[in-house]
Short mmCIF file of C-alpha atoms and ligand atoms in Angstrom, two decimals:
data_model
loop_
_atom_site.label_atom_id
_atom_site.label_comp_id
_atom_site.label_asym_id
_atom_site.label_seq_id
_atom_site.Cartn_x
_atom_site.Cartn_y
_atom_site.Cartn_z
CA MET A 5 -32.99 -34.74 23.36
CA GLN A 6 -32.24 -31.28 24.41
CA LEU A 7 -28.83 -30.59 26.45
CA LEU A 8 -29.32 -28.23 29.17
CA ALA A 9 -25.80 -26.33 28.97
CA GLY A 10 -25.54 -24.17 31.83
CA LYS A 11 -23.55 -21.40 30.10
CA PRO A 12 -26.38 -19.59 28.70
CA VAL A 13 -27.87 -19.58 32.04
CA VAL A 14 -24.58 -18.19 33.85
CA ASP A 15 -23.90 -15.92 31.18
CA ALA A 16 -27.58 -14.26 31.68
CA LEU A 17 -27.23 -14.22 35.54
CA ARG A 18 -23.81 -12.81 35.50
CA ALA A 19 -25.28 -9.93 33.22
CA GLY A 20 -27.89 -9.04 35.70
CA LEU A 21 -25.27 -9.29 38.50
CA LEU A 22 -22.81 -6.96 36.96
CA SER A 23 -25.46 -4.17 36.61
CA ARG A 24 -26.29 -4.59 40.45
CA ILE A 25 -22.45 -4.62 41.44
CA GLN A 26 -22.23 -1.22 39.39
CA ALA A 27 -25.31 -0.12 41.12
CA LEU A 28 -23.98 -0.80 44.56
CA LYS A 29 -20.42 0.52 43.90
CA GLU A 30 -21.96 3.87 42.84
CA ARG A 31 -23.37 3.88 46.45
CA GLY A 32 -19.80 2.99 47.47
CA ILE A 33 -20.50 -0.34 48.49
CA THR A 34 -18.17 -3.30 47.15
CA PRO A 35 -19.82 -6.74 47.87
CA CYS A 36 -17.42 -8.60 49.68
CA LEU A 37 -17.05 -12.32 49.86
CA THR A 38 -14.89 -13.96 52.37
CA VAL A 39 -14.16 -17.93 52.11
CA THR A 40 -12.29 -19.92 54.97
CA LEU A 41 -10.25 -23.20 54.16
CA VAL A 42 -8.97 -25.27 56.73
CA GLY A 43 -6.86 -28.09 55.88
CA ASP A 44 -5.14 -29.13 52.77
CA ASP A 45 -7.92 -31.05 50.83
CA PRO A 46 -6.95 -30.95 47.28
CA SER A 47 -10.21 -30.79 45.74
CA SER A 48 -11.18 -27.97 48.11
CA HIS A 49 -8.31 -25.86 47.42
CA ILE A 50 -9.32 -25.68 43.38
CA TYR A 51 -12.76 -24.71 44.44
CA VAL A 52 -11.78 -22.01 46.54
CA ASN A 53 -9.59 -20.78 44.02
CA ALA A 54 -12.57 -21.05 41.19
CA LYS A 55 -15.03 -18.87 43.91
CA ASP A 56 -12.27 -16.52 44.38
CA LYS A 57 -11.73 -16.03 40.36
CA ASP A 58 -15.32 -15.78 39.76
CA ALA A 59 -15.63 -13.03 42.46
CA LYS A 60 -13.07 -11.09 40.91
CA GLU A 61 -14.23 -11.42 37.39
CA LEU A 62 -17.50 -9.88 38.57
CA GLY A 63 -15.69 -6.76 40.97
CA ILE A 64 -16.80 -8.56 43.94
CA GLU A 65 -14.21 -8.29 46.83
CA SER A 66 -12.92 -11.85 47.67
CA HIS A 67 -10.68 -12.82 50.45
CA THR A 68 -9.70 -16.47 51.03
CA TYR A 69 -8.49 -17.38 54.83
CA ARG A 70 -6.32 -20.41 54.93
CA PHE A 71 -5.99 -22.47 58.02
CA PRO A 72 -3.93 -25.44 58.94
CA ALA A 73 -6.02 -28.74 59.64
CA THR A 74 -4.78 -28.31 63.46
CA MET A 75 -6.76 -25.18 64.06
CA SER A 76 -9.02 -25.45 66.93
CA GLN A 77 -13.04 -25.66 67.02
CA ALA A 78 -12.93 -22.63 69.41
CA ASP A 79 -10.51 -20.52 67.21
CA LEU A 80 -12.30 -21.32 63.84
CA GLU A 81 -15.55 -20.43 65.71
CA ALA A 82 -13.90 -16.97 66.92
CA HIS A 83 -12.78 -16.06 63.28
CA VAL A 84 -16.37 -16.79 61.64
CA ARG A 85 -18.05 -14.34 64.32
CA LYS A 86 -14.99 -11.92 63.70
CA LEU A 87 -16.57 -12.17 59.94
CA SER A 88 -19.99 -12.17 60.95
CA SER A 89 -19.54 -8.80 63.10
CA ASP A 90 -17.28 -7.14 60.31
CA PRO A 91 -19.61 -4.58 58.50
CA LYS A 92 -17.49 -4.66 55.32
CA VAL A 93 -18.01 -8.45 54.81
CA HIS A 94 -21.24 -9.59 53.32
CA GLY A 95 -20.90 -13.10 52.48
CA ILE A 96 -19.24 -15.98 54.54
CA LEU A 97 -18.53 -19.36 53.18
CA VAL A 98 -16.66 -22.07 55.15
CA GLN A 99 -15.31 -24.60 52.87
CA SER A 100 -16.76 -28.27 53.49
CA PRO A 101 -15.37 -30.70 54.21
CA LEU A 102 -13.58 -29.53 57.40
CA PRO A 103 -10.70 -31.68 58.52
CA LYS A 104 -11.67 -34.38 60.97
CA GLY A 105 -12.36 -33.03 64.58
CA LEU A 106 -13.81 -29.98 63.56
CA ASP A 107 -17.61 -29.90 63.99
CA GLU A 108 -18.96 -28.18 60.77
CA SER A 109 -22.33 -27.60 62.22
CA ARG A 110 -21.41 -25.73 64.90
CA VAL A 111 -19.21 -23.47 62.92
CA VAL A 112 -21.76 -22.90 60.73
CA ASP A 113 -24.12 -21.65 63.42
CA CYS A 114 -21.78 -19.10 64.21
CA ILE A 115 -22.28 -17.39 60.71
CA ASP A 116 -24.76 -14.39 60.80
CA PRO A 117 -27.91 -16.00 58.57
CA THR A 118 -27.72 -12.77 56.60
CA LYS A 119 -24.02 -13.58 55.46
CA ASP A 120 -24.55 -17.27 55.15
CA VAL A 121 -24.16 -17.18 51.03
CA ASP A 122 -24.45 -21.08 51.39
CA GLY A 123 -27.77 -21.15 52.56
CA PHE A 124 -26.60 -23.74 55.30
CA HIS A 125 -27.35 -22.08 58.76
CA PRO A 126 -30.71 -23.43 60.38
CA GLN A 127 -32.20 -20.00 59.79
CA ASN A 128 -31.92 -20.13 56.25
CA VAL A 129 -32.64 -23.77 55.91
CA GLY A 130 -36.16 -22.97 57.72
CA LEU A 131 -36.65 -20.02 55.84
CA LEU A 132 -36.66 -22.58 52.63
CA CYS A 133 -38.94 -24.81 54.34
CA LEU A 134 -41.42 -22.39 54.91
CA ASP A 135 -40.95 -20.58 51.34
CA ARG A 136 -39.92 -17.28 53.04
CA PRO A 137 -36.78 -14.95 51.63
CA GLY A 138 -33.35 -16.24 52.77
CA HIS A 139 -30.23 -17.35 51.12
CA ARG A 140 -31.17 -20.62 49.27
CA SER A 141 -28.57 -23.45 48.95
CA CYS A 142 -26.80 -22.63 45.72
CA THR A 143 -26.96 -26.06 44.21
CA PRO A 144 -30.69 -26.79 44.29
CA TRP A 145 -31.36 -23.05 43.66
CA GLY A 146 -29.12 -23.30 40.57
CA VAL A 147 -31.11 -26.12 39.42
CA ILE A 148 -34.40 -24.14 39.27
CA GLN A 149 -32.58 -21.60 37.19
CA VAL A 150 -31.94 -23.81 34.95
CA LEU A 151 -35.35 -25.34 34.58
CA LYS A 152 -36.66 -21.76 34.66
CA HIS A 153 -34.10 -20.68 31.90
CA TYR A 154 -35.30 -23.29 29.64
CA GLY A 155 -39.00 -23.21 30.37
CA ILE A 156 -39.14 -26.47 31.97
CA THR A 157 -42.32 -26.20 34.50
CA THR A 158 -42.71 -28.84 37.32
CA ALA A 159 -46.03 -28.24 38.32
CA GLY A 160 -48.24 -31.16 38.49
CA LYS A 161 -45.46 -33.18 37.75
CA ARG A 162 -43.92 -36.37 39.20
CA ALA A 163 -40.44 -35.49 40.32
CA VAL A 164 -37.94 -37.85 41.87
CA VAL A 165 -34.85 -36.03 43.75
CA ILE A 166 -32.11 -39.28 44.65
CA GLY A 167 -29.92 -38.19 47.69
CA ARG A 168 -31.24 -36.49 50.76
CA SER A 169 -28.07 -34.43 52.00
CA ASP A 170 -28.35 -31.42 53.85
CA ILE A 171 -26.69 -29.28 50.66
CA VAL A 172 -28.50 -30.80 47.80
CA GLY A 173 -31.24 -33.63 48.22
CA ARG A 174 -33.16 -31.99 51.03
CA PRO A 175 -33.38 -28.34 49.71
CA MET A 176 -33.73 -29.59 46.30
CA ALA A 177 -37.06 -31.47 47.57
CA ASN A 178 -38.38 -28.32 49.19
CA LEU A 179 -37.59 -26.12 46.52
CA LEU A 180 -39.98 -28.65 44.14
CA ILE A 181 -42.81 -28.71 46.59
CA HIS A 182 -42.85 -24.83 46.99
CA LYS A 183 -45.94 -23.42 45.45
CA GLY A 184 -45.66 -22.26 41.67
CA ALA A 185 -44.64 -22.78 38.23
CA LEU A 186 -41.10 -24.02 39.34
CA GLY A 187 -42.21 -26.06 42.33
CA ASP A 188 -45.97 -27.96 42.66
CA ALA A 189 -44.35 -31.11 41.61
CA THR A 190 -45.77 -34.45 43.08
CA LEU A 191 -42.67 -35.47 45.13
CA THR A 192 -40.51 -38.87 45.96
CA VAL A 193 -37.20 -38.57 47.94
CA ALA A 194 -35.24 -41.55 46.85
CA HIS A 195 -32.01 -42.64 49.20
CA SER A 196 -29.52 -45.21 50.17
CA ARG A 197 -32.29 -47.39 51.99
CA THR A 198 -34.87 -47.04 49.08
CA ALA A 199 -35.99 -50.40 47.45
CA ASP A 200 -36.08 -50.68 43.84
CA LEU A 201 -34.91 -47.51 42.77
CA ALA A 202 -35.34 -48.03 38.97
CA SER A 203 -39.06 -48.23 39.28
CA VAL A 204 -39.22 -45.13 41.64
CA VAL A 205 -37.33 -43.43 38.77
CA ARG A 206 -39.34 -44.95 35.96
CA GLU A 207 -42.38 -43.12 37.83
CA ALA A 208 -41.00 -39.56 37.39
CA ASP A 209 -41.00 -36.98 34.78
CA ILE A 210 -37.90 -34.95 36.41
CA VAL A 211 -35.41 -36.89 37.56
CA VAL A 212 -32.61 -34.91 39.99
CA ALA A 213 -29.75 -37.25 40.84
CA ALA A 214 -27.68 -36.31 43.77
CA ILE A 215 -25.90 -39.47 44.97
CA GLY A 216 -22.21 -39.19 44.22
CA LYS A 217 -21.89 -42.54 42.41
CA PRO A 218 -20.58 -42.30 38.94
CA GLU A 219 -23.09 -43.26 36.29
CA PHE A 220 -25.31 -44.81 38.61
CA VAL A 221 -28.70 -44.03 37.17
CA LYS A 222 -29.29 -45.76 33.85
CA GLY A 223 -31.13 -44.85 31.05
CA SER A 224 -33.39 -47.93 30.86
CA TRP A 225 -34.60 -46.60 34.21
CA LEU A 226 -36.12 -43.69 32.92
CA LYS A 227 -39.74 -42.87 31.81
CA PRO A 228 -39.41 -41.73 28.12
CA GLY A 229 -39.36 -37.99 27.72
CA ALA A 230 -38.32 -37.44 31.30
CA VAL A 231 -36.10 -34.47 31.91
CA VAL A 232 -32.85 -35.19 33.92
CA ILE A 233 -30.85 -33.05 36.26
CA ASP A 234 -27.59 -34.40 36.61
CA VAL A 235 -25.71 -33.07 40.28
CA GLY A 236 -23.10 -35.49 40.42
CA ILE A 237 -19.39 -34.58 39.98
CA ASN A 238 -17.43 -37.74 40.22
CA ARG A 239 -13.84 -38.53 38.88
CA VAL A 240 -13.14 -41.69 37.14
CA GLU A 241 -9.84 -43.02 36.36
CA ASP A 242 -9.16 -42.79 32.24
CA ALA A 243 -5.50 -43.58 31.17
CA SER A 244 -6.51 -42.35 27.83
CA LEU A 245 -6.54 -38.64 29.01
CA PRO A 246 -3.71 -36.42 29.72
CA LYS A 247 -5.18 -35.99 33.36
CA GLY A 248 -5.47 -39.56 33.95
CA TYR A 249 -9.37 -39.20 34.75
CA LYS A 250 -12.69 -37.89 33.55
CA VAL A 251 -15.54 -35.93 35.31
CA VAL A 252 -18.80 -37.86 35.00
CA GLY A 253 -22.09 -37.32 36.66
CA ASP A 254 -24.25 -39.83 38.64
CA VAL A 255 -26.64 -40.54 35.54
CA GLU A 256 -25.11 -42.54 32.40
CA PHE A 257 -25.50 -39.96 29.95
CA SER A 258 -24.79 -42.27 27.16
CA SER A 259 -27.94 -44.51 27.72
CA ALA A 260 -29.81 -41.60 29.11
CA GLN A 261 -29.58 -39.57 26.14
CA ASP A 262 -31.70 -41.95 24.29
CA VAL A 263 -34.68 -41.71 26.74
CA ALA A 264 -34.66 -38.29 28.43
CA SER A 265 -36.16 -35.38 26.35
CA ALA A 266 -33.82 -33.11 28.06
CA ILE A 267 -30.40 -33.45 30.63
CA THR A 268 -27.97 -31.53 31.82
CA PRO A 269 -24.14 -32.39 30.85
CA VAL A 270 -21.44 -33.13 33.52
CA PRO A 271 -19.54 -31.16 33.51
CA GLY A 272 -21.19 -27.74 32.05
CA CYS A 273 -24.34 -27.16 33.93
CA VAL A 274 -25.03 -27.56 37.60
CA GLY A 275 -21.25 -27.27 38.53
CA LEU A 276 -21.16 -23.91 36.80
CA MET A 277 -24.51 -22.81 38.15
CA THR A 278 -23.90 -23.67 41.87
CA ARG A 279 -20.69 -21.00 41.51
CA ALA A 280 -23.14 -18.70 39.84
CA ILE A 281 -25.36 -19.00 42.69
CA LEU A 282 -22.90 -18.20 45.23
CA MET A 283 -22.23 -14.89 43.73
CA SER A 284 -25.73 -13.82 43.26
CA ASN A 285 -26.19 -14.73 47.08
CA THR A 286 -23.18 -12.39 47.74
CA VAL A 287 -24.85 -9.44 45.93
CA ASP A 288 -28.36 -10.31 47.50
CA ALA A 289 -26.38 -10.15 50.65
CA ALA A 290 -24.53 -6.78 50.09
CA GLU A 291 -28.04 -5.28 48.78
CA ARG A 292 -29.59 -6.46 52.07
CA LEU A 293 -26.96 -5.21 54.41
CA SER A 294 -26.75 -1.93 53.31
P1 NAD B 27 -23.77 -36.89 49.80
O1 NAD B 27 -22.69 -38.13 49.86
O2 NAD B 27 -23.98 -36.05 51.29
O3 NAD B 27 -25.48 -37.86 49.62
C1 NAD B 27 -25.27 -38.69 48.64
C2 NAD B 27 -26.89 -39.28 48.86
O4 NAD B 27 -27.36 -40.14 47.92
C3 NAD B 27 -27.22 -39.38 50.17
O5 NAD B 27 -28.48 -38.80 51.01
C4 NAD B 27 -27.83 -41.25 50.16
O6 NAD B 27 -29.03 -41.28 50.64
C5 NAD B 27 -28.09 -41.12 48.59
N1 NAD B 27 -27.59 -42.40 48.18
C6 NAD B 27 -26.31 -42.93 48.30
N2 NAD B 27 -26.59 -44.58 47.53
C7 NAD B 27 -27.60 -44.31 47.07
C8 NAD B 27 -28.04 -45.47 46.51
N3 NAD B 27 -27.78 -46.65 46.07
N4 NAD B 27 -29.82 -45.18 46.07
C9 NAD B 27 -30.13 -44.37 46.53
N5 NAD B 27 -29.59 -43.21 47.17
C10 NAD B 27 -28.32 -43.22 47.59
O7 NAD B 27 -23.58 -36.03 48.43
P2 NAD B 27 -24.21 -34.58 47.90
O8 NAD B 27 -23.21 -33.52 48.74
O9 NAD B 27 -25.43 -34.54 48.21
O10 NAD B 27 -23.45 -34.84 46.51
C11 NAD B 27 -24.34 -35.57 45.70
C12 NAD B 27 -23.31 -35.67 44.34
O11 NAD B 27 -23.54 -34.22 44.04
C13 NAD B 27 -21.77 -35.71 44.20
O12 NAD B 27 -21.48 -36.48 43.21
C14 NAD B 27 -21.33 -34.43 44.88
O13 NAD B 27 -20.07 -34.44 44.10
C15 NAD B 27 -22.29 -33.66 43.36
N6 NAD B 27 -22.45 -32.29 44.07
C16 NAD B 27 -22.61 -31.45 43.07
C17 NAD B 27 -22.41 -30.27 43.19
C18 NAD B 27 -22.31 -29.18 41.78
O14 NAD B 27 -22.30 -27.77 41.96
N7 NAD B 27 -22.67 -29.87 41.09
C19 NAD B 27 -23.14 -29.67 44.50
C20 NAD B 27 -22.79 -30.52 45.63
C21 NAD B 27 -22.59 -31.85 45.18
#
């Protein structure tokens, strides 16, 4: 069984980004990412700090805007519109989830699509569906880079994506049916209403799990030799650890590793890739906008 570690993929990606950022700086342009955080969701604070750190390490200018959960929809939309029209800003990310009462879709609609480095704006979603250039949603695009790095082709293979969320499942499914060696899969999208998920999974040469349920997919469900991409990030209590919890994926690693030919570790692959692709999308935006 091959462990599909994210670090070598991220290292290669970052090396390429560093030289592109250098080339931009020689032209007097510093890529600039803005992250907007509303409210005090503890996980969101951790994610936002990580994004800020990633950006600074690469020499990307990073600004984090923090607002109270009481912020109004109109003020948030005005803030995003202002960033959209600021020529010094190349990337705009609004950290999800927003506090109750704020409509995320309407906020995303206010982001200039060329600066929508999360790839959530309807224009970018449409471009993705049509396989035309645009910002790709970071997590599924990161998964494609992992497959590419490890020489895993999907063409002609049976793929199952478990989950149909706007940020992972749907864009992942779209990418896997694009024409090309990293697409051309014969695809099934499974979701919460799928009957007999185990038998659906057993058909698949490639399984992408994006469910949000710890260790939900069992090794016994897998076709022998399947490639498993575990997108899940779930905290489960573990009193034996100093932090009191551990992070596990949506796939039961202990049983899957005996059946799969390759599997992504959690943590250590898709999460790292997601962060790296956000930086890559920001550099893409800076290049396109300048
Ligand atoms: P979501 O809750 O929006 O979607 C979960 C999907 O799973 C839904 O479409 C639902 O239909 C499906 N589902 C739920 N129960 C199911 C069942 N019993 N059988 C089959 N399908 C079922 O979640 P999401 O935002 O897509 O995230 C999914 C997981 O990926 C979470 O663990 C999340 O933390 C993780 N995630 C990781 C990254 C990363 O960078 N690695 C990024 C985004 C999300």
